[in-house]
Short mmCIF file of C-alpha atoms and ligand atoms in Angstrom, two decimals:
data_model
loop_
_atom_site.label_atom_id
_atom_site.label_comp_id
_atom_site.label_asym_id
_atom_site.label_seq_id
_atom_site.Cartn_x
_atom_site.Cartn_y
_atom_site.Cartn_z
CA MET A 1 -38.16 -9.80 -9.98
CA PRO A 2 -35.80 -10.93 -7.21
CA ASN A 3 -33.81 -8.44 -5.19
CA ILE A 4 -30.36 -8.00 -6.72
CA LEU A 5 -28.50 -9.40 -3.69
CA GLU A 6 -30.79 -12.43 -3.61
CA PHE A 7 -30.16 -12.94 -7.32
CA ILE A 8 -26.40 -12.94 -6.65
CA ASP A 9 -26.74 -15.42 -3.77
CA ALA A 10 -28.82 -17.73 -5.95
CA ASN A 11 -26.24 -17.76 -8.74
CA LYS A 12 -23.01 -18.50 -6.88
CA SER A 13 -22.37 -21.95 -8.31
CA ARG A 14 -22.97 -20.76 -11.86
CA TYR A 15 -20.44 -17.94 -11.30
CA GLU A 16 -17.86 -20.48 -10.13
CA GLU A 17 -18.35 -22.65 -13.22
CA GLU A 18 -17.97 -19.60 -15.49
CA LEU A 19 -14.87 -18.51 -13.62
CA LYS A 20 -13.35 -21.95 -14.22
CA GLU A 21 -13.93 -21.60 -17.97
CA PHE A 22 -12.19 -18.21 -17.99
CA LEU A 23 -9.28 -19.57 -15.93
CA ARG A 24 -8.71 -22.53 -18.27
CA ILE A 25 -7.43 -20.22 -21.03
CA PRO A 26 -3.64 -19.75 -20.70
CA SER A 27 -3.54 -16.05 -21.60
CA ILE A 28 0.12 -15.30 -20.86
CA SER A 29 0.72 -11.95 -22.53
CA THR A 30 4.51 -11.94 -22.39
CA SER A 31 4.88 -15.25 -24.21
CA PRO A 32 4.85 -15.17 -28.04
CA GLU A 33 3.76 -18.85 -28.16
CA HIS A 34 0.53 -17.88 -26.41
CA LYS A 35 -0.61 -15.35 -29.01
CA GLY A 36 -3.42 -17.65 -30.17
CA GLU A 37 -4.58 -18.24 -26.61
CA MET A 38 -4.62 -14.49 -26.00
CA LEU A 39 -7.00 -14.08 -28.91
CA ARG A 40 -9.14 -17.00 -27.71
CA CYS A 41 -9.32 -15.35 -24.29
CA ALA A 42 -10.35 -11.99 -25.79
CA GLU A 43 -13.10 -13.83 -27.71
CA TRP A 44 -14.24 -15.51 -24.49
CA VAL A 45 -14.47 -12.15 -22.74
CA SER A 46 -16.36 -10.69 -25.67
CA SER A 47 -18.92 -13.49 -25.74
CA GLU A 48 -19.32 -13.23 -21.95
CA MET A 49 -19.93 -9.48 -22.28
CA LYS A 50 -22.63 -10.11 -24.89
CA LYS A 51 -24.25 -12.78 -22.70
CA ILE A 52 -24.59 -10.50 -19.69
CA GLY A 53 -26.35 -7.85 -21.76
CA LEU A 54 -23.64 -5.40 -22.78
CA GLN A 55 -24.06 -3.83 -26.21
CA ASN A 56 -21.74 -2.73 -29.03
CA VAL A 57 -19.31 -5.42 -27.84
CA LYS A 58 -16.14 -5.64 -29.91
CA VAL A 59 -12.65 -7.12 -29.85
CA MET A 60 -10.57 -4.10 -30.81
CA PRO A 61 -7.09 -4.58 -32.26
CA THR A 62 -3.98 -2.78 -30.99
CA ALA A 63 -0.36 -3.14 -32.05
CA GLY A 64 -0.24 -5.91 -29.42
CA HIS A 65 -3.00 -7.97 -27.84
CA PRO A 66 -6.58 -6.76 -28.39
CA VAL A 67 -8.80 -4.78 -26.04
CA VAL A 68 -12.36 -6.00 -25.48
CA TYR A 69 -14.98 -3.25 -25.29
CA GLY A 70 -18.67 -3.26 -24.32
CA GLU A 71 -21.23 -0.73 -23.09
CA ARG A 72 -24.72 -0.21 -21.78
CA LEU A 73 -25.81 3.36 -22.17
CA ASP A 74 -29.54 3.38 -21.54
CA ALA A 75 -29.63 4.72 -17.96
CA GLY A 76 -31.00 8.10 -18.97
CA LYS A 77 -29.59 11.51 -19.69
CA SER A 78 -28.61 12.66 -16.22
CA ALA A 79 -26.94 9.41 -15.18
CA PRO A 80 -23.15 9.39 -14.74
CA THR A 81 -20.93 7.04 -16.78
CA VAL A 82 -18.65 4.45 -15.21
CA LEU A 83 -15.78 2.91 -17.14
CA PHE A 84 -14.84 -0.49 -15.71
CA TYR A 85 -11.27 -1.54 -16.55
CA GLY A 86 -9.59 -4.90 -16.00
CA HIS A 87 -7.10 -7.24 -17.67
CA TYR A 88 -7.50 -10.74 -19.11
CA ASP A 89 -3.78 -11.41 -19.42
CA VAL A 90 -1.85 -13.29 -16.74
CA GLN A 91 1.75 -13.73 -15.63
CA PRO A 92 3.89 -16.73 -16.67
CA VAL A 93 3.54 -19.84 -14.48
CA ASP A 94 7.13 -20.86 -13.83
CA PRO A 95 8.39 -22.56 -11.72
CA LEU A 96 5.77 -25.11 -12.75
CA ASN A 97 6.96 -27.83 -10.34
CA LEU A 98 5.90 -25.74 -7.34
CA TRP A 99 2.22 -25.79 -8.32
CA THR A 100 0.09 -28.34 -6.44
CA ASN A 101 -2.45 -28.41 -9.29
CA PRO A 102 -1.73 -27.45 -12.92
CA PRO A 103 -2.06 -23.64 -13.25
CA PHE A 104 -4.70 -23.76 -15.96
CA GLU A 105 -6.82 -26.51 -14.39
CA PRO A 106 -8.77 -24.47 -11.83
CA THR A 107 -9.30 -26.43 -8.61
CA ILE A 108 -11.50 -25.52 -5.66
CA VAL A 109 -10.11 -26.45 -2.25
CA GLY A 110 -12.09 -25.18 0.74
CA GLU A 111 -12.96 -21.51 0.20
CA ASN A 112 -10.37 -20.93 -2.54
CA ILE A 113 -10.12 -21.49 -6.27
CA TYR A 114 -6.54 -22.15 -7.40
CA ALA A 115 -5.33 -21.16 -10.89
CA ARG A 116 -3.08 -18.62 -12.58
CA GLY A 117 -5.15 -15.46 -12.97
CA SER A 118 -7.69 -16.42 -10.28
CA VAL A 119 -7.09 -13.24 -8.27
CA ASP A 120 -5.00 -11.25 -10.79
CA ASP A 121 -7.19 -10.38 -12.53
CA LYS A 122 -9.72 -12.80 -14.06
CA GLY A 123 -11.58 -13.47 -10.82
CA GLN A 124 -11.95 -9.77 -10.17
CA VAL A 125 -12.92 -9.03 -13.79
CA LEU A 126 -15.60 -11.70 -13.78
CA MET A 127 -17.02 -10.54 -10.45
CA GLN A 128 -17.58 -7.09 -11.93
CA LEU A 129 -19.15 -8.52 -15.09
CA LYS A 130 -21.46 -10.55 -12.83
CA ALA A 131 -22.35 -7.34 -10.97
CA ILE A 132 -23.49 -5.78 -14.26
CA GLU A 133 -25.32 -8.97 -15.18
CA ALA A 134 -27.15 -8.99 -11.84
CA HIS A 135 -28.55 -5.52 -12.60
CA LEU A 136 -29.58 -6.43 -16.13
CA ARG A 137 -31.30 -9.64 -14.96
CA THR A 138 -33.25 -7.95 -12.18
CA ALA A 139 -34.06 -4.64 -13.93
CA SER A 140 -34.44 -3.48 -17.51
CA THR A 141 -31.49 -1.06 -17.44
CA MET A 142 -28.36 -0.27 -15.45
CA PRO A 143 -28.73 2.48 -12.81
CA VAL A 144 -25.85 4.35 -14.50
CA ASP A 145 -24.26 4.21 -17.93
CA VAL A 146 -21.51 1.62 -18.08
CA LYS A 147 -18.57 1.11 -20.40
CA VAL A 148 -16.15 -1.80 -20.03
CA ILE A 149 -12.61 -2.27 -21.35
CA ILE A 150 -10.69 -5.43 -20.60
CA GLU A 151 -7.14 -5.33 -21.93
CA GLY A 152 -4.55 -8.04 -22.63
CA GLU A 153 -1.27 -6.28 -21.87
CA GLU A 154 -1.41 -5.08 -18.26
CA GLU A 155 1.18 -7.59 -17.09
CA ILE A 156 3.66 -6.28 -19.68
CA GLY A 157 3.17 -2.61 -18.83
CA SER A 158 0.17 -1.73 -21.09
CA PRO A 159 2.48 -0.55 -23.91
CA ASN A 160 -0.34 0.12 -26.40
CA LEU A 161 -3.12 1.34 -24.14
CA ASP A 162 -2.23 5.05 -23.93
CA LYS A 163 -2.51 5.27 -27.70
CA PHE A 164 -5.79 3.33 -27.54
CA LEU A 165 -7.20 5.85 -25.04
CA GLU A 166 -6.07 8.76 -27.21
CA GLU A 167 -7.63 7.23 -30.32
CA HIS A 168 -10.92 6.36 -28.63
CA LYS A 169 -11.30 9.29 -26.27
CA ASP A 170 -14.96 9.83 -27.16
CA LEU A 171 -15.92 6.18 -26.99
CA LEU A 172 -14.29 5.91 -23.55
CA SER A 173 -15.38 9.25 -22.07
CA CYS A 174 -16.67 8.75 -18.53
CA ASP A 175 -17.09 10.34 -15.11
CA THR A 176 -15.40 7.63 -13.07
CA VAL A 177 -13.18 4.63 -13.69
CA LEU A 178 -13.66 1.48 -11.61
CA ILE A 179 -10.90 -1.15 -11.21
CA SER A 180 -10.88 -4.35 -9.17
CA ASP A 181 -7.23 -5.39 -9.26
CA THR A 182 -5.87 -4.65 -5.78
CA PRO A 183 -5.85 -6.53 -2.46
CA MET A 184 -7.92 -5.95 0.67
CA PHE A 185 -6.03 -5.27 3.90
CA GLY A 186 -7.28 -8.54 5.39
CA TYR A 187 -9.83 -11.31 4.92
CA ASP A 188 -12.75 -9.45 6.50
CA GLN A 189 -11.33 -5.99 6.06
CA PRO A 190 -12.47 -4.21 2.89
CA SER A 191 -10.15 -1.55 1.49
CA LEU A 192 -10.11 1.26 -1.01
CA CYS A 193 -6.73 2.01 -2.49
CA TYR A 194 -5.84 5.58 -3.44
CA GLY A 195 -2.21 5.24 -4.53
CA LEU A 196 -0.13 2.88 -6.66
CA ARG A 197 3.59 2.84 -7.28
CA GLY A 198 5.09 3.12 -10.74
CA LEU A 199 7.72 0.88 -12.27
CA CYS A 200 10.97 1.11 -14.20
CA TYR A 201 12.20 -2.30 -15.37
CA MET A 202 15.76 -2.61 -16.73
CA GLN A 203 18.12 -5.31 -17.99
CA VAL A 204 21.89 -5.15 -17.73
CA ASP A 205 24.03 -7.40 -19.95
CA VAL A 206 27.72 -7.63 -19.12
CA THR A 207 30.37 -9.04 -21.47
CA GLY A 208 33.92 -9.81 -20.37
CA PRO A 209 36.25 -11.85 -22.60
CA ASN A 210 34.98 -12.72 -26.09
CA ARG A 211 34.49 -16.40 -25.15
CA ASP A 212 34.16 -18.69 -22.12
CA LEU A 213 37.62 -19.44 -20.73
CA HIS A 214 39.40 -22.02 -18.57
CA SER A 215 39.33 -20.34 -15.16
CA GLY A 216 42.69 -21.82 -14.20
CA PHE A 217 44.49 -20.82 -17.36
CA PHE A 218 43.09 -17.27 -17.47
CA GLY A 219 41.78 -16.52 -13.95
CA GLY A 220 43.79 -13.68 -12.40
CA ALA A 221 44.26 -11.61 -15.52
CA VAL A 222 40.75 -11.38 -17.00
CA GLU A 223 37.71 -9.59 -15.58
CA ASN A 224 34.89 -12.02 -14.78
CA PRO A 225 31.52 -10.51 -15.88
CA ILE A 226 29.63 -12.26 -13.07
CA ASN A 227 31.98 -10.83 -10.44
CA ALA A 228 31.79 -7.42 -12.12
CA LEU A 229 27.97 -7.53 -12.20
CA ALA A 230 27.84 -8.52 -8.52
CA VAL A 231 30.11 -5.62 -7.60
CA MET A 232 28.00 -3.18 -9.63
CA ILE A 233 24.78 -4.43 -8.03
CA SER A 234 26.31 -4.06 -4.57
CA LYS A 235 26.88 -0.37 -5.35
CA LEU A 236 23.19 0.32 -5.96
CA LYS A 237 22.24 0.66 -2.27
CA ASP A 238 24.03 1.56 0.94
CA GLU A 239 23.76 -0.38 4.20
CA LYS A 240 20.82 1.78 5.25
CA GLY A 241 18.81 0.67 2.25
CA ARG A 242 19.15 4.00 0.44
CA ILE A 243 19.42 3.81 -3.34
CA LEU A 244 22.66 5.38 -4.53
CA ILE A 245 21.82 6.09 -8.18
CA ASP A 246 22.63 9.78 -8.70
CA GLY A 247 19.49 11.91 -8.55
CA PHE A 248 17.23 8.94 -7.80
CA TYR A 249 15.33 10.75 -5.03
CA ASP A 250 15.21 14.18 -6.76
CA ASN A 251 11.49 14.07 -7.55
CA VAL A 252 10.25 11.85 -4.73
CA GLN A 253 7.22 13.33 -3.01
CA PRO A 254 7.75 12.93 0.75
CA ILE A 255 5.07 11.13 2.78
CA SER A 256 2.95 13.75 4.53
CA GLU A 257 2.66 13.79 8.31
CA LEU A 258 -1.07 13.13 8.01
CA GLU A 259 -0.48 10.07 5.85
CA LYS A 260 2.18 8.77 8.22
CA LYS A 261 -0.36 9.00 11.01
CA GLU A 262 -3.03 7.23 8.97
CA PHE A 263 -0.64 4.38 7.99
CA ALA A 264 0.42 3.99 11.63
CA ARG A 265 -3.20 3.48 12.66
CA LEU A 266 -3.62 0.47 10.35
CA PRO A 267 -3.15 -2.84 12.17
CA PHE A 268 -0.02 -4.03 10.36
CA ASN A 269 1.38 -6.92 12.38
CA ARG A 270 5.09 -7.47 11.82
CA THR A 271 5.12 -10.84 13.54
CA ASP A 272 2.27 -12.24 11.42
CA PHE A 273 3.87 -10.77 8.32
CA MET A 274 7.18 -12.54 9.03
CA LYS A 275 5.43 -15.76 10.02
CA ASP A 276 3.51 -15.89 6.73
CA LEU A 277 6.77 -15.56 4.81
CA GLN A 278 8.85 -17.68 7.21
CA THR A 279 11.43 -14.98 7.54
CA ASP A 280 13.01 -13.33 10.57
CA ALA A 281 13.32 -9.66 9.60
CA THR A 282 11.68 -6.92 7.53
CA PRO A 283 14.67 -4.98 6.24
CA GLY A 284 14.42 -1.87 4.07
CA GLU A 285 15.11 1.83 3.91
CA ALA A 286 16.01 3.09 7.39
CA GLY A 287 13.63 5.54 9.04
CA TYR A 288 10.39 4.24 7.51
CA SER A 289 7.76 1.73 8.68
CA GLU A 290 7.01 -1.38 6.63
CA LEU A 291 3.78 0.07 5.20
CA GLU A 292 5.55 3.31 4.32
CA ARG A 293 8.33 1.36 2.58
CA MET A 294 5.94 -0.94 0.70
CA TRP A 295 3.41 1.71 -0.33
CA ALA A 296 4.98 5.12 -0.49
CA ARG A 297 8.78 4.85 -0.86
CA PRO A 298 10.66 3.83 -4.01
CA THR A 299 12.55 0.52 -4.06
CA LEU A 300 15.08 -1.34 -6.19
CA ASP A 301 15.13 -5.13 -6.60
CA CYS A 302 16.93 -7.68 -8.74
CA ASN A 303 14.32 -9.87 -10.39
CA GLY A 304 16.66 -12.32 -12.06
CA ILE A 305 20.36 -12.91 -12.53
CA TRP A 306 22.21 -15.40 -14.69
CA GLY A 307 25.47 -16.28 -16.34
CA GLY A 308 28.19 -18.93 -16.40
CA PHE A 309 27.69 -22.52 -15.37
CA THR A 310 24.50 -23.31 -13.45
CA GLY A 311 24.14 -27.03 -14.17
CA GLU A 312 24.68 -29.81 -11.69
CA GLY A 313 28.21 -30.42 -10.48
CA ALA A 314 31.16 -28.11 -11.07
CA LYS A 315 32.74 -26.58 -14.14
CA THR A 316 35.80 -24.37 -13.82
CA VAL A 317 34.82 -21.69 -16.27
CA LEU A 318 35.47 -17.99 -16.51
CA PRO A 319 32.36 -16.97 -18.40
CA SER A 320 32.07 -14.46 -21.18
CA LYS A 321 28.66 -13.08 -20.21
CA ALA A 322 26.38 -12.28 -17.26
CA SER A 323 23.02 -10.51 -17.01
CA ALA A 324 20.53 -9.22 -14.52
CA LYS A 325 16.98 -7.91 -14.59
CA ILE A 326 16.57 -5.06 -12.12
CA SER A 327 13.38 -3.15 -11.43
CA MET A 328 12.53 -0.10 -9.40
CA ARG A 329 9.14 0.78 -7.89
CA LEU A 330 8.49 4.49 -8.22
CA VAL A 331 6.41 6.99 -6.29
CA PRO A 332 4.99 10.37 -7.27
CA ASN A 333 6.60 12.41 -8.92
CA GLN A 334 9.24 10.06 -10.33
CA THR A 335 8.81 8.97 -13.95
CA PRO A 336 10.03 5.74 -15.55
CA ASP A 337 11.88 7.60 -18.33
CA GLU A 338 13.76 9.82 -15.92
CA ILE A 339 14.74 6.88 -13.71
CA ALA A 340 15.78 4.71 -16.67
CA GLN A 341 18.20 7.44 -17.78
CA LYS A 342 19.64 7.87 -14.30
CA PHE A 343 20.01 4.11 -13.91
CA GLU A 344 21.89 3.78 -17.20
CA ALA A 345 24.15 6.74 -16.42
CA PHE A 346 24.99 5.26 -13.02
CA PHE A 347 25.91 1.85 -14.47
CA ASN A 348 28.14 3.49 -17.06
CA LYS A 349 29.83 5.41 -14.24
CA ILE A 350 30.53 2.38 -12.01
CA LYS A 351 31.38 -0.14 -14.74
CA PRO A 352 34.85 -1.57 -14.11
CA ALA A 353 37.52 -1.84 -16.84
CA GLY A 354 37.61 -5.16 -18.67
CA VAL A 355 33.88 -5.50 -19.35
CA THR A 356 31.36 -3.82 -21.61
CA ILE A 357 27.74 -3.35 -20.62
CA THR A 358 24.45 -2.77 -22.37
CA VAL A 359 21.55 -1.35 -20.39
CA THR A 360 18.06 -1.88 -21.80
CA ASP A 361 14.80 -0.31 -20.68
CA LEU A 362 12.29 -3.21 -20.77
CA HIS A 363 9.14 -1.42 -19.67
CA GLY A 364 7.70 0.96 -17.18
CA GLY A 365 4.61 2.49 -15.68
CA MET A 366 3.71 5.76 -14.02
CA PRO A 367 2.83 5.97 -10.32
CA ALA A 368 -0.74 7.10 -9.62
CA MET A 369 -2.73 8.79 -6.89
CA THR A 370 -6.52 9.07 -6.92
CA PRO A 371 -8.79 11.46 -5.01
CA ILE A 372 -10.37 10.00 -1.86
CA ASP A 373 -13.46 12.20 -1.85
CA SER A 374 -14.89 11.64 -5.35
CA ALA A 375 -18.47 10.53 -5.99
CA GLY A 376 -17.09 7.13 -7.03
CA MET A 377 -15.09 6.72 -3.82
CA ASN A 378 -18.16 7.55 -1.76
CA ALA A 379 -20.30 5.06 -3.67
CA ALA A 380 -17.63 2.39 -3.20
CA ARG A 381 -17.20 3.14 0.48
CA LYS A 382 -20.92 2.76 1.04
CA ALA A 383 -21.10 -0.49 -0.96
CA LEU A 384 -18.22 -2.05 1.00
CA LYS A 385 -19.81 -1.02 4.28
CA GLU A 386 -23.16 -2.53 3.26
CA VAL A 387 -21.66 -5.88 2.24
CA PHE A 388 -18.85 -6.35 4.79
CA GLY A 389 -20.54 -4.48 7.63
CA LYS A 390 -17.34 -2.48 8.16
CA GLU A 391 -15.88 0.83 7.05
CA PRO A 392 -13.18 0.18 4.45
CA PHE A 393 -9.57 1.10 5.20
CA LEU A 394 -7.97 3.66 2.92
CA THR A 395 -4.72 2.16 1.67
CA ARG A 396 -1.97 2.72 -0.82
CA GLU A 397 -0.37 -0.26 -2.57
CA GLY A 398 3.11 -1.05 -3.77
CA GLY A 399 2.08 -2.67 -7.05
CA SER A 400 1.49 -0.87 -10.32
CA ILE A 401 -1.39 -0.47 -12.75
CA PRO A 402 0.21 1.73 -15.38
CA ILE A 403 -2.97 2.92 -17.03
CA VAL A 404 -4.46 4.58 -13.91
CA ASN A 405 -2.35 7.68 -14.48
CA SER A 406 -3.50 7.83 -18.11
CA PHE A 407 -7.17 7.63 -17.14
CA SER A 408 -6.79 10.91 -15.32
CA LYS A 409 -4.39 12.44 -17.85
CA ILE A 410 -6.15 11.41 -21.07
CA LEU A 411 -9.79 10.88 -20.04
CA GLY A 412 -9.83 13.35 -17.15
CA ALA A 413 -11.53 10.77 -14.93
CA PRO A 414 -10.66 9.72 -11.36
CA THR A 415 -10.23 6.01 -10.65
CA VAL A 416 -11.77 3.98 -7.84
CA LEU A 417 -9.56 1.03 -6.85
CA MET A 418 -11.99 -1.36 -5.16
CA GLY A 419 -10.17 -4.69 -5.03
CA PHE A 420 -10.93 -8.06 -3.45
CA GLY A 421 -7.59 -9.86 -3.44
CA LEU A 422 -5.67 -10.79 -0.30
CA PRO A 423 -2.00 -10.50 0.58
CA ASP A 424 -1.67 -14.31 0.75
CA GLN A 425 -3.27 -15.07 -2.60
CA ASN A 426 0.01 -15.68 -4.44
CA ALA A 427 -0.45 -13.29 -7.33
CA HIS A 428 2.46 -13.84 -9.77
CA SER A 429 3.52 -16.90 -7.70
CA PRO A 430 2.81 -20.63 -7.82
CA ASN A 431 -0.58 -21.71 -6.38
CA GLU A 432 -2.30 -18.40 -7.07
CA LYS A 433 -5.78 -18.46 -5.55
CA MET A 434 -8.94 -16.39 -5.16
CA ASN A 435 -11.04 -16.58 -2.03
CA LEU A 436 -14.53 -17.45 -3.29
CA LYS A 437 -16.33 -15.87 -0.35
CA ASN A 438 -14.68 -12.58 -1.25
CA PHE A 439 -15.46 -13.22 -4.91
CA HIS A 440 -19.17 -13.35 -4.11
CA ARG A 441 -18.94 -10.37 -1.76
CA GLY A 442 -17.15 -8.57 -4.60
CA VAL A 443 -20.05 -9.21 -6.99
CA LYS A 444 -22.40 -7.64 -4.45
CA CYS A 445 -20.12 -4.65 -3.87
CA GLY A 446 -19.87 -4.11 -7.62
CA ALA A 447 -23.64 -4.22 -7.95
CA LEU A 448 -24.24 -1.79 -5.06
CA PHE A 449 -21.52 0.54 -6.33
CA TYR A 450 -23.63 1.31 -9.42
CA SER A 451 -26.82 1.76 -7.38
CA ASN A 452 -25.03 4.07 -4.95
CA LEU A 453 -23.88 6.38 -7.73
CA VAL A 454 -27.36 7.69 -8.46
N1 BES B 1 -2.83 -6.34 -10.01
C1 BES B 1 -1.47 -5.96 -10.13
C2 BES B 1 -1.17 -4.63 -9.49
C3 BES B 1 -1.10 -4.62 -7.98
C4 BES B 1 -0.38 -5.56 -7.30
C5 BES B 1 -1.72 -3.62 -7.31
C6 BES B 1 -0.31 -5.52 -5.92
C7 BES B 1 -1.64 -3.56 -5.94
C8 BES B 1 -0.94 -4.52 -5.24
C9 BES B 1 -1.10 -5.89 -11.59
O1 BES B 1 -1.64 -6.92 -12.36
C10 BES B 1 0.39 -6.03 -11.73
O2 BES B 1 0.90 -7.05 -11.38
N2 BES B 1 1.04 -5.03 -12.28
C11 BES B 1 2.39 -5.10 -12.61
C12 BES B 1 2.63 -3.96 -13.56
C13 BES B 1 3.90 -3.99 -14.32
C14 BES B 1 4.07 -5.21 -15.13
C15 BES B 1 4.03 -2.76 -15.17
C16 BES B 1 3.26 -4.99 -11.38
O3 BES B 1 2.90 -4.29 -10.41
O4 BES B 1 4.31 -5.65 -11.34
MN1 MN B 2 -3.60 -7.21 -12.00
MN1 MN B 3 -0.33 -8.73 -12.01
#
């Protein structure tokens, strides 16, 4: 039997072909028209799980998109159990015209494979399935017991997964959760992430007059909902970047002095950061570094805003309606429910006369922190060191994976966030890509992670 790392090296081109197949399925969870494709993708994942040697593989229904489950539990009585979690759903692809190649026609250029889902999260899911496969092709069993769940609703806030965990607590019981859905600090710099922000995602709809009006005839005596919305949005933060929603910071856990020191030691380069984004400043909450602001402080951002006339040319209209989508990234110990209530109360307080508003809570996710000294973290640290030849950085991240909190709350298991993305890989943007060298290194790290646990 070949050595497991040699097996992985010998199978790189097959992995890339399989990844292309996975990436060709447009599994956009938020879009009702893609319901059939979601199911097709779940079936693909299930057949892949069977092929690599997982057992008891099933596509399990939820109130939304299904969860795919598989396991391999023949490592022996004293072996620990790892639950690998990932998601097969992807974000929408718009604006389509900014993609160089069609989003669901995976294209390899140089070291990268371009497609929606390549890094978030299909590439990282497949690399971990290949890690399991490499064990089962070079030995008769896994070194530890392994369970796998790949869900289809992460990108819409995992609305049905808590219930799924509750209902299948025994099936999913484990000692450690493993997730590959976070970035590395840099191309050659492996990272283990121990904190994720939460999310509270709101929509505000503003109605002024009961119909669109001639802005000359009526302008001056009617409130314009777009103007009113802009004024309300401008009241959400002060000039120092502090969020003004009453009580917003009540439960925010301050960044510890130790953590501040650790963040400051990481080689964040402001100039490179600005150059990559072709921007000339890194504004945000006063008194905090960029890494502190992006990883460990809450934020508020408009994600979309619309209303009135947006076609070509000019139309003198005083519109009836305007809307905005506004989301807030949360940190421990804020909760999405608490923040949604405070957000709604604040809008009702600042709403000017002459308009009515409706505030809707679209979805949310809890922030999460994971222990840095667990058996899983140590196994991951060692695996990364073996493959990259470098100690991993310990990082927090600004993104959210809502279910991480539930893994500790419902299953009582700590999570290891060992991810292989990169900051420039355009997750959620046009031309999303996965670096293939890091894909293959990721397969090896996944494989060694299991060996290092025993
Ligand atoms: N993989 C990301 C989470 C992520 C992004 C972690 C960046 C660390 C850094 C995940 O797929 C994601 O995009 N999550 C959503 C969750 C939301 C829809 C509840 C997010 O963060 O916007
Ligand atoms: Mn993801
Ligand atoms: Mn995502």
